[in-house]
Short mmCIF file of C-alpha atoms in Angstrom, two decimals:
data_model
loop_
_atom_site.label_atom_id
_atom_site.label_comp_id
_atom_site.label_asym_id
_atom_site.label_seq_id
_atom_site.Cartn_x
_atom_site.Cartn_y
_atom_site.Cartn_z
CA MET A 585 26.99 65.64 35.63
CA LYS A 586 27.10 65.13 31.83
CA THR A 587 30.32 66.38 31.53
CA LEU A 588 32.48 64.66 34.56
CA PRO A 589 33.40 61.75 32.75
CA ALA A 590 34.70 64.64 29.72
CA ILE A 591 36.95 67.11 32.47
CA SER A 592 38.03 63.23 33.95
CA LEU A 593 39.01 61.91 30.64
CA TRP A 594 41.01 65.02 29.56
CA THR A 595 42.61 65.13 32.56
CA ALA A 596 43.84 61.91 32.29
CA LEU A 597 45.23 62.81 28.72
CA ALA A 598 47.01 65.93 30.46
CA VAL A 599 48.28 63.30 33.17
CA ALA A 600 49.92 61.08 30.29
CA PHE A 601 51.17 63.31 28.17
CA VAL A 602 53.21 64.79 30.73
CA PRO A 603 55.45 62.96 31.52
CA ALA A 604 56.80 62.35 27.46
CA ALA A 605 56.75 65.83 27.14
CA HIS A 606 59.05 66.26 30.10
CA ALA A 607 61.38 63.58 29.07
CA GLN A 608 61.65 64.68 25.64
CA SER A 609 63.04 68.13 27.28
CA GLY A 610 65.05 68.60 31.49
CA ALA A 611 64.27 64.28 31.93
CA TYR A 612 67.00 63.17 29.67
CA PRO A 613 69.06 61.76 30.78
CA SER A 614 67.15 59.88 32.84
CA ARG A 615 69.28 56.30 33.18
CA PRO A 616 73.14 55.52 31.42
CA VAL A 617 73.76 56.32 28.64
CA LYS A 618 74.83 53.13 26.01
CA MET A 619 77.94 54.49 23.67
CA VAL A 620 79.00 51.96 20.64
CA VAL A 621 81.92 51.60 19.26
CA GLY A 622 82.83 49.53 16.49
CA TRP A 623 85.63 48.46 16.82
CA SER A 624 88.00 45.91 19.69
CA PRO A 625 89.06 48.03 22.70
CA GLY A 626 92.44 49.91 22.84
CA GLY A 627 92.54 51.00 19.63
CA ALA A 628 92.31 54.91 18.70
CA THR A 629 88.69 54.87 18.54
CA ASP A 630 87.87 52.89 21.89
CA LEU A 631 90.41 55.12 23.63
CA LEU A 632 88.68 58.76 22.37
CA ALA A 633 85.49 57.10 23.31
CA ARG A 634 86.52 56.58 27.03
CA MET A 635 87.39 60.21 27.00
CA VAL A 636 85.03 61.36 25.95
CA SER A 637 82.73 59.45 27.56
CA THR A 638 84.08 60.23 30.85
CA GLU A 639 83.33 63.62 30.98
CA LEU A 640 80.20 63.34 28.85
CA SER A 641 79.00 61.30 32.06
CA GLN A 642 79.46 64.67 34.52
CA GLN A 643 77.88 66.85 31.79
CA LEU A 644 74.92 64.60 31.73
CA GLY A 645 74.71 63.46 34.78
CA GLN A 646 74.43 59.55 34.18
CA GLN A 647 76.94 57.55 33.18
CA VAL A 648 78.13 56.79 29.60
CA VAL A 649 78.73 53.65 29.17
CA VAL A 650 81.35 52.38 26.75
CA ASP A 651 80.58 49.18 24.88
CA ASN A 652 82.55 47.26 22.09
CA ARG A 653 80.49 45.54 19.73
CA PRO A 654 83.77 44.60 17.21
CA GLY A 655 83.42 43.33 13.70
CA ALA A 656 83.86 43.83 9.72
CA ASN A 657 85.35 46.85 10.08
CA GLY A 658 83.43 48.43 11.85
CA THR A 659 79.87 47.91 10.34
CA ILE A 660 78.52 45.56 12.63
CA GLY A 661 78.27 47.88 15.54
CA HIS A 662 77.13 50.48 13.75
CA ALA A 663 74.02 48.63 12.59
CA GLN A 664 73.55 47.93 15.93
CA VAL A 665 72.94 51.62 16.67
CA ALA A 666 70.82 52.28 13.16
CA ALA A 667 68.16 49.56 14.72
CA ALA A 668 68.27 50.74 18.57
CA PRO A 669 65.06 52.64 19.53
CA ALA A 670 65.50 56.24 18.99
CA ASP A 671 65.84 57.23 22.79
CA GLY A 672 68.75 58.62 23.40
CA TYR A 673 70.40 55.49 25.27
CA THR A 674 71.95 54.12 22.17
CA LEU A 675 74.43 56.36 20.12
CA ILE A 676 77.72 55.72 18.48
CA LEU A 677 81.12 57.13 18.38
CA ALA A 678 81.91 55.82 14.63
CA THR A 679 84.76 57.35 12.47
CA ASN A 680 84.46 58.64 8.63
CA SER A 681 85.27 54.75 7.54
CA THR A 682 81.81 53.47 8.68
CA TYR A 683 79.63 56.29 8.49
CA ALA A 684 81.53 57.75 4.81
CA ILE A 685 82.98 54.81 3.35
CA ALA A 686 81.23 51.88 4.11
CA GLU A 687 78.45 51.12 2.31
CA HIS A 688 79.99 52.13 -0.86
CA LEU A 689 82.34 49.10 -0.43
CA TYR A 690 79.97 46.10 1.39
CA LYS A 691 76.87 46.81 -0.98
CA SER A 692 74.45 44.75 1.55
CA LEU A 693 74.82 46.47 4.76
CA SER A 694 71.41 46.41 6.69
CA TYR A 695 71.98 50.08 7.04
CA ARG A 696 72.31 53.86 5.33
CA HIS A 697 73.92 56.04 7.04
CA GLU A 698 72.01 58.99 5.79
CA ARG A 699 68.69 57.20 6.58
CA ASP A 700 69.53 54.84 10.01
CA LEU A 701 71.37 57.82 11.86
CA ALA A 702 71.36 61.15 12.83
CA PRO A 703 74.10 63.54 13.74
CA VAL A 704 75.13 64.76 17.32
CA SER A 705 78.30 66.14 16.62
CA LEU A 706 82.29 65.69 15.36
CA LEU A 707 84.52 65.25 17.57
CA ALA A 708 87.83 64.69 16.27
CA SER A 709 90.26 64.49 13.70
CA SER A 710 93.75 62.85 12.85
CA PRO A 711 96.04 62.98 9.71
CA LEU A 712 97.60 60.11 8.05
CA ILE A 713 101.43 60.24 7.51
CA LEU A 714 102.83 59.24 4.03
CA ALA A 715 106.17 57.41 4.96
CA VAL A 716 109.11 54.99 3.29
CA ARG A 717 111.49 52.12 4.05
CA PRO A 718 114.42 53.80 5.62
CA THR A 719 116.56 53.03 2.87
CA LEU A 720 114.04 54.20 -0.30
CA GLU A 721 115.76 56.78 -2.20
CA ALA A 722 113.50 59.37 -1.09
CA THR A 723 113.35 62.26 0.69
CA GLY A 724 109.65 63.82 0.05
CA VAL A 725 107.09 63.07 -2.21
CA LYS A 726 108.01 63.91 -5.39
CA ASP A 727 111.15 61.78 -4.82
CA LEU A 728 108.38 59.28 -4.69
CA LEU A 729 106.45 60.31 -7.41
CA ALA A 730 109.68 60.49 -9.47
CA LEU A 731 110.82 56.60 -8.54
CA ALA A 732 107.42 55.22 -9.15
CA ARG A 733 106.89 56.97 -12.88
CA LYS A 734 110.27 55.21 -13.40
CA GLN A 735 108.99 51.52 -12.23
CA PRO A 736 105.33 51.80 -12.98
CA GLY A 737 103.92 49.35 -10.62
CA ARG A 738 106.86 48.31 -8.86
CA LEU A 739 106.75 49.99 -5.64
CA ASN A 740 104.13 48.91 -3.51
CA VAL A 741 102.48 50.75 -0.79
CA ALA A 742 100.53 48.65 2.37
CA SER A 743 97.82 49.32 3.63
CA GLY A 744 95.56 47.95 6.99
CA GLY A 745 93.25 46.20 4.81
CA ASN A 746 91.42 46.44 1.55
CA GLY A 747 89.21 48.94 2.38
CA SER A 748 90.75 50.79 4.91
CA THR A 749 91.43 54.22 5.94
CA SER A 750 95.16 53.84 4.41
CA HIS A 751 93.99 51.85 1.37
CA LEU A 752 91.70 54.39 0.16
CA ALA A 753 94.47 57.19 1.19
CA ALA A 754 97.05 55.39 -1.56
CA GLU A 755 93.97 54.82 -4.07
CA LEU A 756 92.98 58.44 -3.57
CA PHE A 757 96.80 59.24 -4.26
CA MET A 758 97.62 56.74 -6.79
CA SER A 759 94.28 58.98 -8.71
CA LEU A 760 95.38 62.60 -8.34
CA THR A 761 99.39 61.60 -9.36
CA GLY A 762 98.62 58.87 -11.76
CA ILE A 763 101.09 56.47 -10.11
CA SER A 764 100.88 53.06 -10.12
CA MET A 765 101.79 51.50 -6.93
CA THR A 766 101.33 47.61 -5.94
CA HIS A 767 98.47 47.17 -2.62
CA VAL A 768 100.24 45.10 -0.35
CA PRO A 769 96.62 44.82 2.13
CA TYR A 770 98.10 43.72 6.01
CA LYS A 771 95.24 42.74 8.99
CA GLY A 772 95.20 46.40 10.68
CA GLY A 773 97.59 48.96 10.55
CA GLY A 774 99.95 48.08 13.59
CA PRO A 775 101.64 45.72 10.98
CA ALA A 776 101.81 47.17 7.94
CA ASN A 777 103.54 49.87 10.09
CA ASN A 778 106.05 47.13 11.26
CA ALA A 779 106.44 46.60 7.44
CA VAL A 780 107.64 49.22 6.37
CA ALA A 781 109.46 49.93 9.36
CA ALA A 782 110.75 46.36 8.57
CA GLY A 783 111.53 47.25 4.86
CA GLU A 784 109.12 44.73 3.37
CA VAL A 785 106.87 47.45 1.70
CA ASP A 786 108.31 50.73 -0.07
CA ALA A 787 104.90 53.07 1.40
CA ALA A 788 102.14 53.02 3.22
CA PHE A 789 99.86 55.54 4.38
CA LEU A 790 99.73 55.43 8.19
CA ASP A 791 98.27 56.12 11.84
CA LEU A 792 99.77 59.25 13.38
CA GLY A 793 100.03 58.21 16.79
CA VAL A 794 101.22 54.69 15.52
CA ALA A 795 104.19 55.67 13.52
CA LEU A 796 105.33 58.55 15.38
CA PRO A 797 107.92 56.61 17.35
CA PHE A 798 109.35 54.83 14.46
CA ALA A 799 109.35 58.25 12.69
CA ALA A 800 111.02 59.85 15.23
CA ALA A 801 113.71 56.52 15.98
CA GLY A 802 114.70 56.57 11.98
CA ARG A 803 112.86 53.46 11.73
CA LEU A 804 110.62 54.95 9.06
CA LYS A 805 110.66 58.12 6.69
CA ALA A 806 108.25 61.08 7.86
CA ILE A 807 107.69 62.56 3.88
CA ALA A 808 104.30 63.97 4.45
CA VAL A 809 101.23 64.21 6.03
CA THR A 810 97.51 63.87 4.73
CA GLY A 811 96.11 66.55 6.72
CA THR A 812 95.34 70.94 4.77
CA SER A 813 97.63 71.73 7.68
CA ARG A 814 101.26 70.78 8.98
CA SER A 815 100.48 68.35 11.99
CA PRO A 816 101.71 70.51 15.71
CA LEU A 817 103.68 67.13 16.16
CA LEU A 818 105.43 67.09 13.12
CA PRO A 819 106.30 70.79 12.13
CA ASP A 820 108.90 70.11 9.53
CA VAL A 821 106.59 67.34 7.44
CA PRO A 822 105.05 69.24 4.98
CA THR A 823 101.10 68.24 3.52
CA VAL A 824 100.88 66.28 0.52
CA GLY A 825 99.10 69.23 -0.69
CA GLU A 826 102.22 71.07 -0.14
CA SER A 827 104.58 68.80 -2.09
CA GLY A 828 102.96 69.48 -5.45
CA VAL A 829 99.00 67.31 -4.88
CA PRO A 830 97.06 70.09 -3.91
CA SER A 831 93.67 68.39 -3.68
CA PHE A 832 94.62 65.69 -1.76
CA GLU A 833 93.25 65.70 1.59
CA SER A 834 92.51 62.08 3.94
CA THR A 835 92.19 62.55 7.05
CA THR A 836 90.28 59.77 10.11
CA ASN A 837 87.42 62.11 11.13
CA PHE A 838 85.52 60.56 14.50
CA ALA A 839 81.85 61.67 15.14
CA LEU A 840 79.08 60.51 17.59
CA PHE A 841 75.29 59.72 16.19
CA ALA A 842 72.30 58.22 17.23
CA PRO A 843 69.69 56.38 15.62
CA ALA A 844 67.05 58.10 12.88
CA GLY A 845 64.57 59.35 14.17
CA THR A 846 65.94 60.09 18.04
CA PRO A 847 63.66 63.36 19.09
CA ARG A 848 65.25 66.94 18.35
CA PRO A 849 65.52 67.79 22.32
CA ILE A 850 67.44 65.52 23.25
CA ILE A 851 69.66 65.55 20.73
CA ASP A 852 70.37 69.29 21.12
CA ARG A 853 71.20 68.01 24.29
CA LEU A 854 73.19 65.16 23.68
CA HIS A 855 75.01 68.62 21.31
CA GLN A 856 75.62 70.59 24.14
CA ALA A 857 77.89 68.18 26.59
CA VAL A 858 79.58 67.28 23.88
CA HIS A 859 80.68 71.11 23.15
CA LYS A 860 81.48 71.13 26.71
CA VAL A 861 82.94 68.35 26.64
CA LEU A 862 85.56 69.34 23.14
CA SER A 863 85.72 73.32 24.81
CA GLY A 864 88.38 71.07 27.53
CA ASN A 865 91.83 72.57 27.63
CA ASP A 866 92.31 69.44 29.38
CA LEU A 867 90.86 66.75 26.51
CA ARG A 868 92.34 69.06 23.79
CA ASP A 869 95.77 68.81 25.79
CA LYS A 870 95.60 64.55 25.59
CA LEU A 871 94.41 64.46 22.58
CA ARG A 872 96.90 66.77 20.33
CA ARG A 873 99.97 64.61 21.90
CA GLN A 874 98.39 61.52 19.91
CA GLY A 875 98.38 63.60 17.07
CA VAL A 876 94.76 63.59 17.41
CA GLU A 877 92.85 67.72 16.30
CA ILE A 878 89.44 68.36 18.47
CA VAL A 879 86.87 69.52 15.41
CA ASP A 880 83.97 71.07 16.96
CA SER A 881 80.37 70.96 15.21
CA SER A 882 76.33 71.20 15.42
CA PRO A 883 74.49 68.66 13.85
CA ASP A 884 73.69 69.91 10.82
CA GLU A 885 77.26 70.81 9.92
CA LEU A 886 78.35 66.88 10.69
CA ARG A 887 75.68 66.00 8.49
CA ARG A 888 76.07 68.11 5.30
CA ALA A 889 80.66 66.68 6.28
CA ALA A 890 79.27 63.56 6.42
CA ALA A 891 77.44 63.92 2.39
CA ALA A 892 80.06 65.77 1.08
CA GLU A 893 82.47 62.73 2.24
CA SER A 894 80.30 59.87 1.48
CA ALA A 895 80.55 61.44 -2.03
CA LYS A 896 84.06 62.04 -2.50
CA TRP A 897 85.07 58.24 -1.14
CA ALA A 898 82.30 56.54 -3.33
CA ARG A 899 83.93 58.85 -6.60
CA ILE A 900 87.13 57.08 -5.98
CA ILE A 901 85.92 53.92 -4.79
CA ARG A 902 83.86 54.06 -7.98
CA GLU A 903 86.46 55.16 -9.98
CA ARG A 904 89.31 52.33 -8.48
CA HIS A 905 86.91 49.42 -8.69
CA ILE A 906 87.23 49.19 -5.22
CA SER A 907 84.68 46.54 -3.31
CA LEU A 908 84.69 44.23 -0.12
CA ASP A 909 81.17 42.19 -1.57
#
């Protein structure tokens, strides 16, 4: 008789434990998953999120809902996910501007990416185009460098805003080549693209998908792409590295993260589902038409890639004295 309470206690504990253990394995997800995007609807990150979320919903058996939380160059959404419960039901599709760059520009951020976010997978990568106005006497990077060295500071370079990937690409370019160009920030990549096409500025590093129609129409000259290999959409345009700046590389990278502390079985379940999504030819073809290439990775590979990018851009931001605080 004295053993009955003990037996009842162990039975109760066992019953209580089973749902928790099951929730961390086969039961996830048991309800819709939210995928936060730190940018407004209609942009490149939002479009990628909607493509991925549709197919990820099928793989997970639960709806994956895109939740736009724009503001402060993507950091508002990033901060919200960093503070969310670590249960796998709140994710963020982020770019390297928020997971590798932002904390070096904003000293007062409420989060630290490596501490507060858990990597799931790289998703995709897109190079920028180094473009010049149609009337500039430069058909390649070497011509642009010669003009800049002849008149230091006279040429200007547009960007999508202070601290944007296009701004940092320009700063990296100037750092590696030793030239001086005047930075002209615009409120977004679209206005910067239009400024080059209108001849208001001399050059800019532009999103490939946005700039491509302008280049095809002769409204701007694409003289290089910023990835490590040529773009299939611009096979005749060399990389910046090919053009005499071998250590230059600057791309927009997209990746999926969960809050730090998310159980590893849930991270693995998400990664497995994402891997299947990225393996589909339909998504690959859709993205490639936009100048975006799929880049799959393991969580650990993403962790290392994010850390390497963070170190790279921290050095450039420090050397070029860039701050947004």
